[in-house]
Coordinates of C-alpha atoms and ligand atoms in Angstrom, one line a residue:
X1 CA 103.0 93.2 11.1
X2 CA 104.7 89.8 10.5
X3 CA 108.0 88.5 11.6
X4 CA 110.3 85.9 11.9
X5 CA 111.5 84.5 14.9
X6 CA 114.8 82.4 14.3
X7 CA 117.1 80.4 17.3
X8 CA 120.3 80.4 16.0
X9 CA 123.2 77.7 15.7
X10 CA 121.1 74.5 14.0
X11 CA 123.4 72.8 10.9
X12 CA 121.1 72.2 8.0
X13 CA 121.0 69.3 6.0
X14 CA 118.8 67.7 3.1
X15 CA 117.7 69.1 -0.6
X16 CA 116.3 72.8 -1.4
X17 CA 114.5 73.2 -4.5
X18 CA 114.8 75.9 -6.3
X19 CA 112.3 78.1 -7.6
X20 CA 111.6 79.6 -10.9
X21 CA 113.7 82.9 -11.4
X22 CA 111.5 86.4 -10.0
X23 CA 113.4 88.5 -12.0
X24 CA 113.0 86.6 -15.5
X25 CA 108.6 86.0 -14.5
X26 CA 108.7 89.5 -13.9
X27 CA 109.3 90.5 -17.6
X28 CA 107.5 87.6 -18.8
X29 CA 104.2 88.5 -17.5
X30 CA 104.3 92.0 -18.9
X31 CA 105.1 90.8 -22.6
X32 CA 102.0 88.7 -22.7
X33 CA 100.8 92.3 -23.6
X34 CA 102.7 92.2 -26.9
X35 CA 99.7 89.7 -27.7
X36 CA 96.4 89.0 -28.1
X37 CA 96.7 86.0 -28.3
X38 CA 96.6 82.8 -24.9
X39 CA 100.3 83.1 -23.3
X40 CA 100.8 80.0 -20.9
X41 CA 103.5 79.9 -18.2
X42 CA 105.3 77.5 -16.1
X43 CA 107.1 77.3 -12.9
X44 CA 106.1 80.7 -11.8
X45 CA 107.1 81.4 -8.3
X46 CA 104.4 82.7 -5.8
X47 CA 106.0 85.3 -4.2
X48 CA 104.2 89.2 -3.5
X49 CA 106.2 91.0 -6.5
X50 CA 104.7 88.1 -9.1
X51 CA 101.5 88.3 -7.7
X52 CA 101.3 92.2 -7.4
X53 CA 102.4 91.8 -11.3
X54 CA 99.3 89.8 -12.5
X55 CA 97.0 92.2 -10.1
X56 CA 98.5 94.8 -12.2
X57 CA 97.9 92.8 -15.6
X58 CA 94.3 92.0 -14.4
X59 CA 93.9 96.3 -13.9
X60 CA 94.7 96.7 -17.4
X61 CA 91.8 94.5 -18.7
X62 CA 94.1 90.7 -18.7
X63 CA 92.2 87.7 -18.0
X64 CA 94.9 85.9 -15.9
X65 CA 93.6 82.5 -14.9
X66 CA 96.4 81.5 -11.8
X67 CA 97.3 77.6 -11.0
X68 CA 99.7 76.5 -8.6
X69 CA 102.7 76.7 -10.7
X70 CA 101.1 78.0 -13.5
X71 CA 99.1 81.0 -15.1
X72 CA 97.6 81.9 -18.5
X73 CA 96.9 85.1 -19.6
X74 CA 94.9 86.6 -22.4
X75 CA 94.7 90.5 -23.1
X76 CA 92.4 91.3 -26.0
X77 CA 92.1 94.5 -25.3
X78 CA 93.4 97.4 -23.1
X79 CA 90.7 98.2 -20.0
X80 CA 92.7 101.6 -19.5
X81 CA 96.4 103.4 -20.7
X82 CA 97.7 104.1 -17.7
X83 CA 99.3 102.1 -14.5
X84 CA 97.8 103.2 -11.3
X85 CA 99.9 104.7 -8.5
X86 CA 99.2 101.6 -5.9
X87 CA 100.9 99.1 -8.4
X88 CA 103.7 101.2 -9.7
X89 CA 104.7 102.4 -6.8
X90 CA 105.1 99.3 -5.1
X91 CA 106.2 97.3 -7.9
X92 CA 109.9 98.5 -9.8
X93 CA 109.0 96.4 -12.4
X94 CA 105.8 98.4 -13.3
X95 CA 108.1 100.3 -15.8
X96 CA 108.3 97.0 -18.0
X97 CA 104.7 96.8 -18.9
X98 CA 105.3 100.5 -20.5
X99 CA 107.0 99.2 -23.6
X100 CA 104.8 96.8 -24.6
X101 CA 101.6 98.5 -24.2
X102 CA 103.3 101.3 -26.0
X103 CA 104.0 99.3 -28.8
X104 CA 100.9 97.1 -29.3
X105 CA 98.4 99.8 -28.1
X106 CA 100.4 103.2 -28.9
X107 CA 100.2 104.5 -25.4
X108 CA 100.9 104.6 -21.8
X109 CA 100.5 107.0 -18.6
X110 CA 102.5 105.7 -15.7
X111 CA 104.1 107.2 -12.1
X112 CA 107.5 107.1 -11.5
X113 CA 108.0 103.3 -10.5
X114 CA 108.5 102.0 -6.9
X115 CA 110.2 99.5 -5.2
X116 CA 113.2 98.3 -3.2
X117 CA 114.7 101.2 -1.6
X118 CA 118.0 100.6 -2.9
X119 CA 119.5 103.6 -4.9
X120 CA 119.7 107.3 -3.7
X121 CA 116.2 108.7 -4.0
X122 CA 113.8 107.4 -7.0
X123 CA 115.8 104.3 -8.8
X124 CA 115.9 106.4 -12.4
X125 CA 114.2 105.7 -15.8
X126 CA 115.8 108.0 -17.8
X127 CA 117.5 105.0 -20.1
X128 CA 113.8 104.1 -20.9
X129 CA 112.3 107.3 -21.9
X130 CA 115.2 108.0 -24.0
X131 CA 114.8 104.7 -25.6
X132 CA 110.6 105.7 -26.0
X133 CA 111.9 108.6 -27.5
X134 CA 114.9 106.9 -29.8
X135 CA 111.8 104.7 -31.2
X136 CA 109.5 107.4 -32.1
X137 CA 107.4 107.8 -29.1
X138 CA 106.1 111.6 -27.4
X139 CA 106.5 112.0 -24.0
X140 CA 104.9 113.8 -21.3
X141 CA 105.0 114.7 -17.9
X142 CA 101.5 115.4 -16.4
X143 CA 99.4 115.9 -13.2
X144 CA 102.5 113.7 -11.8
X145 CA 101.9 110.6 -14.6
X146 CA 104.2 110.6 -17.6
X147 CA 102.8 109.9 -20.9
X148 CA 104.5 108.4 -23.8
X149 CA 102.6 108.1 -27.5
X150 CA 103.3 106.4 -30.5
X151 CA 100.9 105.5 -33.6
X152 CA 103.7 103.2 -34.6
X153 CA 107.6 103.2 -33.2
X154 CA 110.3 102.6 -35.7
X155 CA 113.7 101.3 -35.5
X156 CA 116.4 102.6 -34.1
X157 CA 120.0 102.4 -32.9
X158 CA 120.4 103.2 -28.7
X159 CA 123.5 102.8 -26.7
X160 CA 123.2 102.5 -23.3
X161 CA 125.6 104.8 -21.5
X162 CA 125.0 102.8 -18.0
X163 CA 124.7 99.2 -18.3
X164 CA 120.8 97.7 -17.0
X165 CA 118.9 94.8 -16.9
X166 CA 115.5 96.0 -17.0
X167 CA 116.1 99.2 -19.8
X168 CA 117.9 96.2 -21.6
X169 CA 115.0 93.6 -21.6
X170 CA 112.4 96.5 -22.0
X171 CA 113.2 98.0 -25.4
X172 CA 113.8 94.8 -26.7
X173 CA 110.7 94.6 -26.0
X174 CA 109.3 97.4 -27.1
X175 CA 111.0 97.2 -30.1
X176 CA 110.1 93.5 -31.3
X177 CA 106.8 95.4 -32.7
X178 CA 108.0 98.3 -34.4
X179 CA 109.1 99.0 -37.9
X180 CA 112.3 98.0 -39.5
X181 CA 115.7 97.1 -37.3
X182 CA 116.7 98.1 -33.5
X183 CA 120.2 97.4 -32.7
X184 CA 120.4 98.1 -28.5
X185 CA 124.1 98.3 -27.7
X186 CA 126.4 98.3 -24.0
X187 CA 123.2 96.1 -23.4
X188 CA 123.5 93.8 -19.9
X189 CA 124.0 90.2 -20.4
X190 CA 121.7 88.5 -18.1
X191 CA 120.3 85.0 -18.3
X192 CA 117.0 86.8 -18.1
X193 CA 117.8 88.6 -21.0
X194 CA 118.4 85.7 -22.9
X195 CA 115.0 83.6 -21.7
X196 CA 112.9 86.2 -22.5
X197 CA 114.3 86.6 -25.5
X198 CA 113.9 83.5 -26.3
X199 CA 110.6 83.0 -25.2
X200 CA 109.9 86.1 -27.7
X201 CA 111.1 84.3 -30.4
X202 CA 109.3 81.6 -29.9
X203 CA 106.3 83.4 -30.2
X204 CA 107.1 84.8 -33.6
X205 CA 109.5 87.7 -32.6
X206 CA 113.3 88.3 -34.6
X207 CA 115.8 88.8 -31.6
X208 CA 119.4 88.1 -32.2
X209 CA 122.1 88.3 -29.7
X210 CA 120.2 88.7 -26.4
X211 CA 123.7 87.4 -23.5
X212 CA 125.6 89.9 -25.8
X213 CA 126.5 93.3 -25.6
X214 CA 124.4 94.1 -28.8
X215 CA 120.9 93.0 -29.6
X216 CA 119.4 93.8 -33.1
X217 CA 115.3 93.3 -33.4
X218 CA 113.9 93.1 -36.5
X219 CA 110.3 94.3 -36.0
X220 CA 107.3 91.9 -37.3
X221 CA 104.0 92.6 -37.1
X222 CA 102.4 90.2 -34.6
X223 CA 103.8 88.1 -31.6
X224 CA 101.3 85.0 -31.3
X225 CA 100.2 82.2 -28.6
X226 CA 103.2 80.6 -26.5
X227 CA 104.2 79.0 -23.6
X228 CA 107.1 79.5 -21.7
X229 CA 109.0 77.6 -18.7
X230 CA 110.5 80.3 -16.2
X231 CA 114.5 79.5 -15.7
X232 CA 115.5 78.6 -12.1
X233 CA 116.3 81.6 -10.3
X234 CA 120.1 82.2 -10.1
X235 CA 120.1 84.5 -6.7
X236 CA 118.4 82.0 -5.0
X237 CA 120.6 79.3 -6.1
X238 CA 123.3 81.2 -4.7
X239 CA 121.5 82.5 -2.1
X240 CA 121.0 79.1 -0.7
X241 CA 124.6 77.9 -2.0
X242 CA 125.6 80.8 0.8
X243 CA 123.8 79.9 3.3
X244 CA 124.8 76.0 3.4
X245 CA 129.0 77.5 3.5
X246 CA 127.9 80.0 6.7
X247 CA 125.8 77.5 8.7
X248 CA 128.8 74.8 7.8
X249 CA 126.1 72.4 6.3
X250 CA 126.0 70.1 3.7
X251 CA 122.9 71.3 1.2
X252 CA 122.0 69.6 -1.9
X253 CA 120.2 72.4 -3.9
X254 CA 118.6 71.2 -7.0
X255 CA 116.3 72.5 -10.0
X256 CA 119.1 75.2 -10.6
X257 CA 121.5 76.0 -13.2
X258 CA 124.7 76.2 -11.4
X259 CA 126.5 77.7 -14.7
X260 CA 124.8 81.1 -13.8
X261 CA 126.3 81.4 -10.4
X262 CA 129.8 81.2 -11.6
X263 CA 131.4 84.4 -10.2
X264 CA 130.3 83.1 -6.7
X265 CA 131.5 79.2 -7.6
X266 CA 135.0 80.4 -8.6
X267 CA 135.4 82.1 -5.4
X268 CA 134.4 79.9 -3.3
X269 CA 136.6 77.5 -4.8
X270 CA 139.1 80.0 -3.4
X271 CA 137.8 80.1 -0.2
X272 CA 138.0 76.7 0.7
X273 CA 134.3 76.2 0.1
X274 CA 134.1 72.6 -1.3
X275 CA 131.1 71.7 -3.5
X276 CA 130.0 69.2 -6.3
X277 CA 127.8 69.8 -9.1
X278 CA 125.6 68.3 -12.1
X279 CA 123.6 70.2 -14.6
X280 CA 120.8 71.1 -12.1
X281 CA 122.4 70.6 -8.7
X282 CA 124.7 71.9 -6.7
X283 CA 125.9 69.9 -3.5
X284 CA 127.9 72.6 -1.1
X285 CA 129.8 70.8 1.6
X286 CA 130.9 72.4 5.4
X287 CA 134.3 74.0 5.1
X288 CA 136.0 73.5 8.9
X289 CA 137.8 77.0 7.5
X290 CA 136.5 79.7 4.8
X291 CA 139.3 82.1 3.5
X292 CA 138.2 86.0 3.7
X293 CA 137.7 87.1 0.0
X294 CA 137.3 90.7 -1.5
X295 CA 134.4 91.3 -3.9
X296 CA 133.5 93.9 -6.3
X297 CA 129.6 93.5 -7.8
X298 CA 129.4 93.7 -11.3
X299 CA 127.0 93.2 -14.1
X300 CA 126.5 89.4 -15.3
X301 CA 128.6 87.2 -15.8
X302 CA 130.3 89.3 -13.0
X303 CA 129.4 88.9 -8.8
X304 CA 125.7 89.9 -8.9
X305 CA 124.5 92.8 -6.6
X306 CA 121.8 90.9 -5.7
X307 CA 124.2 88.2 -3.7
X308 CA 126.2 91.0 -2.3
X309 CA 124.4 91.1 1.5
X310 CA 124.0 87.5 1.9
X311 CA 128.1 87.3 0.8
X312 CA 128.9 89.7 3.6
X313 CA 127.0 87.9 6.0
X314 CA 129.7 85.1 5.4
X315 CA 132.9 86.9 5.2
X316 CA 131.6 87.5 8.9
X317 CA 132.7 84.0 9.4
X318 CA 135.7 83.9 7.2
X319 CA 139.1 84.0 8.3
X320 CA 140.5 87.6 7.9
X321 CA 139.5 90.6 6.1
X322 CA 137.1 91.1 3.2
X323 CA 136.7 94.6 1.0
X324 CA 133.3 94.2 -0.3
X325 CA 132.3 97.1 -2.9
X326 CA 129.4 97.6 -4.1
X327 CA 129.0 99.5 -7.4
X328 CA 125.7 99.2 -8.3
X329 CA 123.4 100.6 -5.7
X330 CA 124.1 102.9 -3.1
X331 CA 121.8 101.8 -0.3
X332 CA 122.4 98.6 -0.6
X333 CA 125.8 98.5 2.5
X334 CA 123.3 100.0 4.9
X335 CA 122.7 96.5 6.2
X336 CA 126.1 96.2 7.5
X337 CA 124.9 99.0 10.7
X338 CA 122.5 95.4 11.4
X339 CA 125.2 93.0 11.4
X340 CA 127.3 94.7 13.6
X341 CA 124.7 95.4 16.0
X342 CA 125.2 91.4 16.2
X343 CA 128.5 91.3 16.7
X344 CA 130.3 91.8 13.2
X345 CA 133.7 93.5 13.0
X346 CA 132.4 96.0 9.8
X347 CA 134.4 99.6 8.9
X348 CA 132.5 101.1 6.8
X349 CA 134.6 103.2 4.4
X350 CA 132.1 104.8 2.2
X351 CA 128.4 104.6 0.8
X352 CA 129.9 101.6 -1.1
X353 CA 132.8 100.1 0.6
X354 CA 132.9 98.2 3.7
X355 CA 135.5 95.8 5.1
X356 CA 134.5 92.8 7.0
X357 CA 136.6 91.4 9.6
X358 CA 136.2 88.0 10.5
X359 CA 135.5 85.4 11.9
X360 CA 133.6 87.0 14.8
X361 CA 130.6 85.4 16.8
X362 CA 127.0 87.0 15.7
X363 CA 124.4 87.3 18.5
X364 CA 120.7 87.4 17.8
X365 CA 118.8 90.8 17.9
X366 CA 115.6 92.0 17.0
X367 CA 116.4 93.3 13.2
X368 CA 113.8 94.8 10.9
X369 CA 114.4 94.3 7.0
X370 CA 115.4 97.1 4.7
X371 CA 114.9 95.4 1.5
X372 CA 114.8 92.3 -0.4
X373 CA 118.1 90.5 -0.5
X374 CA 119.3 92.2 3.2
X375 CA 116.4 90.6 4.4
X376 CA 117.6 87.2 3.3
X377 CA 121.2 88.1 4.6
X378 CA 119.0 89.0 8.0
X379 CA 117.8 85.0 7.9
X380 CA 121.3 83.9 7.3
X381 CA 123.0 85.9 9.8
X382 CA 119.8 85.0 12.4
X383 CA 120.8 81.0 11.9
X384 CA 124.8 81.6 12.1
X385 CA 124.0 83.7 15.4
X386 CA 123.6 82.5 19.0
X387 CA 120.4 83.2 20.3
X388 CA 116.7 84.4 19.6
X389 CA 116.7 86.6 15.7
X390 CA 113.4 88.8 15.5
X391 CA 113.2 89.8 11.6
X392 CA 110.1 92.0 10.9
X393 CA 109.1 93.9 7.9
X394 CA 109.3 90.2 6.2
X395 CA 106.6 91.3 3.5
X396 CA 110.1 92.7 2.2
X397 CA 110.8 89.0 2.0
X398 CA 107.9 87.4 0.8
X399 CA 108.6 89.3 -2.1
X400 CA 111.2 87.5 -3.5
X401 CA 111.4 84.1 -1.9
X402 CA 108.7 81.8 -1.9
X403 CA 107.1 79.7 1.3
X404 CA 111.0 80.7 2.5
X405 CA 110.2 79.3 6.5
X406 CA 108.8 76.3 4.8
X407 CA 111.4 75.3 2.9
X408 CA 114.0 76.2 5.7
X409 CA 112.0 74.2 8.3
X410 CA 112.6 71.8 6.1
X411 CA 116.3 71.9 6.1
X412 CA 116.2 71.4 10.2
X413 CA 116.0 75.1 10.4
X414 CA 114.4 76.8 13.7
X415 CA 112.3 79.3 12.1
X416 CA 108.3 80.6 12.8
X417 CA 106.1 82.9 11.1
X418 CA 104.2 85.0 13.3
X419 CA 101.4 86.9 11.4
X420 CA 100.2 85.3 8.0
X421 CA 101.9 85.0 4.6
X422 CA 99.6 86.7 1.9
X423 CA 100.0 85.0 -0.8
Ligands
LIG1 N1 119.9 103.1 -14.1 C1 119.9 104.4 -14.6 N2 118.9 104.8 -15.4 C2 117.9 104.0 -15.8 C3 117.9 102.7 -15.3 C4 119.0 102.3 -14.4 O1 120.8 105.2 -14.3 O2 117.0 104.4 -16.5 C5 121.0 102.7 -13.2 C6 120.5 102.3 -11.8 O3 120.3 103.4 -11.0 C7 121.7 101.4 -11.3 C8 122.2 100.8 -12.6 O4 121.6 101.6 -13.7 O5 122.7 102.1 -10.7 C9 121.9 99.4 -12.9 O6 120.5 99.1 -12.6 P1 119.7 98.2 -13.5 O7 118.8 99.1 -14.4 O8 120.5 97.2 -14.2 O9 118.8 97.5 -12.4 P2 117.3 97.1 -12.7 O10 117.2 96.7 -14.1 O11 116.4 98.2 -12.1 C10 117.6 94.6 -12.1 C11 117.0 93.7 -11.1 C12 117.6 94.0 -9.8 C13 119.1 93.8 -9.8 C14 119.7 94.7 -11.0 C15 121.1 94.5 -11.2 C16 114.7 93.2 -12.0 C17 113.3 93.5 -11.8 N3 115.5 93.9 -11.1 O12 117.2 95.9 -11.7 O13 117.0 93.1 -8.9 O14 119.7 94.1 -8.6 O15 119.0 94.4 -12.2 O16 121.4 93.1 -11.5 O17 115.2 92.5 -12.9 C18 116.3 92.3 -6.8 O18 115.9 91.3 -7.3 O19 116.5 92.4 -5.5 C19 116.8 93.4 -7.6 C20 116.9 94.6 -7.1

């Protein structure tokens, strides 16, 4: 199995790209099956969860032609209906290439999708099946595959009683094809809601008010050829934004959009955390002290879930005591058990509260990653520490964050792969 090995205690310096966003490509490459026509994209990362996605276009009959950056994809017709169990169940975002086969080809059998083992059992989908079912599609459950069928879905009003990204993005997608008007309403507000809405429209689709709380779809009867340009991938911005304040170094990260890590810029601002910024940089600058700060994740534009383990990792080296809740998930605190096993003062309160105590040295340890973004925190903590960090289960990481010891090498950081990457 592959691993990291990390010495601690280097300050970083220089520019980090960043790369496009995994969590917009991720619904991009499933709504090229919305057409028949060629769907071109641009500044895809290549990262496991994007390339387990195309795998899983390519089983359902795609031609996906891959560059370095880019990929285009035709799907003329449907090989099979149904997603097989060894992409679904690694892959969370199987569940958005439902609606869109759905409503181009009437059908689809799929397993209860995978993932990051983040919420309490199976992540649910109930918000998408009852959106199948608000648009006129049957559903199934069979020999452990649901099926869902529809000769053609027609509009229809959904609330969503729990706020989410992905049942967000996919009935607007599935709806873009289907008779007369959807209005989605509670809807999440996302900047990948908004690109791929966007790139919808530009392919011929009628989406109004995607970044708002209600989305109406008027349904058309083809989405053509297009091309699209991922957005720069907001966790990673911040990711890297968090990393810079923790190892006290002065990182200049461009090709980002700082305006969609606001929640963590106005804190830091509070913290003592100095940076500058342009339209697609952001320049952090060592802070001699960071101020603790209590954090509560929310939906966008609130703190994202996603930055919550590479936050804690620096109210470790913030001056007094953070409360850091996490709302969304309930697996996703666990982490904390790691960072104290390197020194950090952590109570944990309850599945999702913990208070951090800082600052406090961190010593390096031989860690193993639970899941995507503790992972990262794992690699953040591993440079603050003193000492040799072992990090294995990195395929965790590869997932999300491209070439991610190449580009820290590159920052003066003292990391090594052992094992291959398989991209
Ligand atoms: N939920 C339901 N029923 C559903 C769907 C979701 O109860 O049918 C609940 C979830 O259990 C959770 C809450 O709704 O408690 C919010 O989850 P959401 O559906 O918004 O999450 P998601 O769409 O599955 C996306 C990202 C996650 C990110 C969350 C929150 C993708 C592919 N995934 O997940 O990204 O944490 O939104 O922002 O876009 C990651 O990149 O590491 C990651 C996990």
């Amino acid at each position: 199995m592959s691993k990291f090995i990390i010495e601690g205690g280097a300050r970083l310096s220089g520019e980090i790209e960043v790369k496009g966003a995994k969590n917009a490509a991720l619904k991009i490459i499933p709504a090229a099956l919305l057409s028949e026509e060629k769907i071109t994209i641009k500044n895809l990362p290549n990262i496991e969860d994007i390339n387990r996605s195309l795998e899983l276009l390519e089983d359902l009959g795609a031609e996906v032609r891959r560059g370095r950056e880019t990929c285009e994809i035709e799907i003329k017709r449907l090989a099979k209906d149904r997603l097989e169990p060894q992409f679904a169940n690694k892959l969370r975002a199987s569940i958005m290439f439902v609606g869109p086969m759905l409503a181009r080809f009437g059908e689809a059998r799929f397993p209860h999708p995978g993932g990051c083992v983040i919420g309490a059992g199976a992540r649910p989908i109930d918000l998408f099946l009852e959106g199948f079912e608000r648009l006129g599609a049957e559903i199934r459950e069979k020999d452990g595959f649901y099926e869902v069928k529809a000769k053609r879905l027609k509009g229809c009003e959904y609330f969503f009683t729990t706020v989410s990204v992905t049942g967000t993005e996919c009935l607007m997608m599935t709806a873009v094809l289907a008779e007369g008007v959807t209005v989605l309403k509670n809807c999440a507000m996302e900047p990948e809601i908004e690109a791929l809405a966007e790139y919808l429209n530009g392919q011929g689709a009628r989406i109004k008010g995607a970044g708002s709380p209600t989305i109406t779809i008027e349904g058309v009867e083809r989405i053509h050829a297009g091309t699209y340009e991922i957005i720069p991938d907001r966790i990673e911005t911040g990711t890297f934004a968090i990393m810079a304040a923790a190892t006290r170094s002065e990182i200049k990260i461009t090709k980002c959009d700082p305006d969609h890590i606001q929640s963590l810029l106005a804190i830091f601002s509070k913290q003592g955390i100095r940076y500058e910024k342009g339209k697609d940089w952001l320049m952090i600058k060592p802070a001699k002290t960071i101020k603790a700060y209590n954090i509560k994740t929310h939906e966008y534009p609130g703190f994202p879930t996603d930055l919550q383990s590479p936050y804690t990792v620096l109210m470790t080296q913030a001056q007094g005591a953070s409360l850091i809740h996490e709302t969304i998930y309930d697996r996703r605190l666990l982490f904390a058990d790691m960072l104290m096993q390197m020194g950090a003062d952590i109570i944990m309160c309850d599945p999702h509260r913990i208070v951090v105590n800082g600052p406090t040295p961190l010593y390096g340890r031989r860690l193993t990653s639970p899941d995507l973004r503790a992972g990262i925190a794992m690699i953040i903590a591993a440079l603050v520490a003193q000492g040799q960090t072992e990090v294995d289960n990195i395929y965790q990481i590869d997932r999300g964050y491209e070439n991610i010891d190449g580009r820290l090498r590159a920052l003066g950081a003292d990391i090594r792969r052992i094992g291959t990457l398989n991209l």
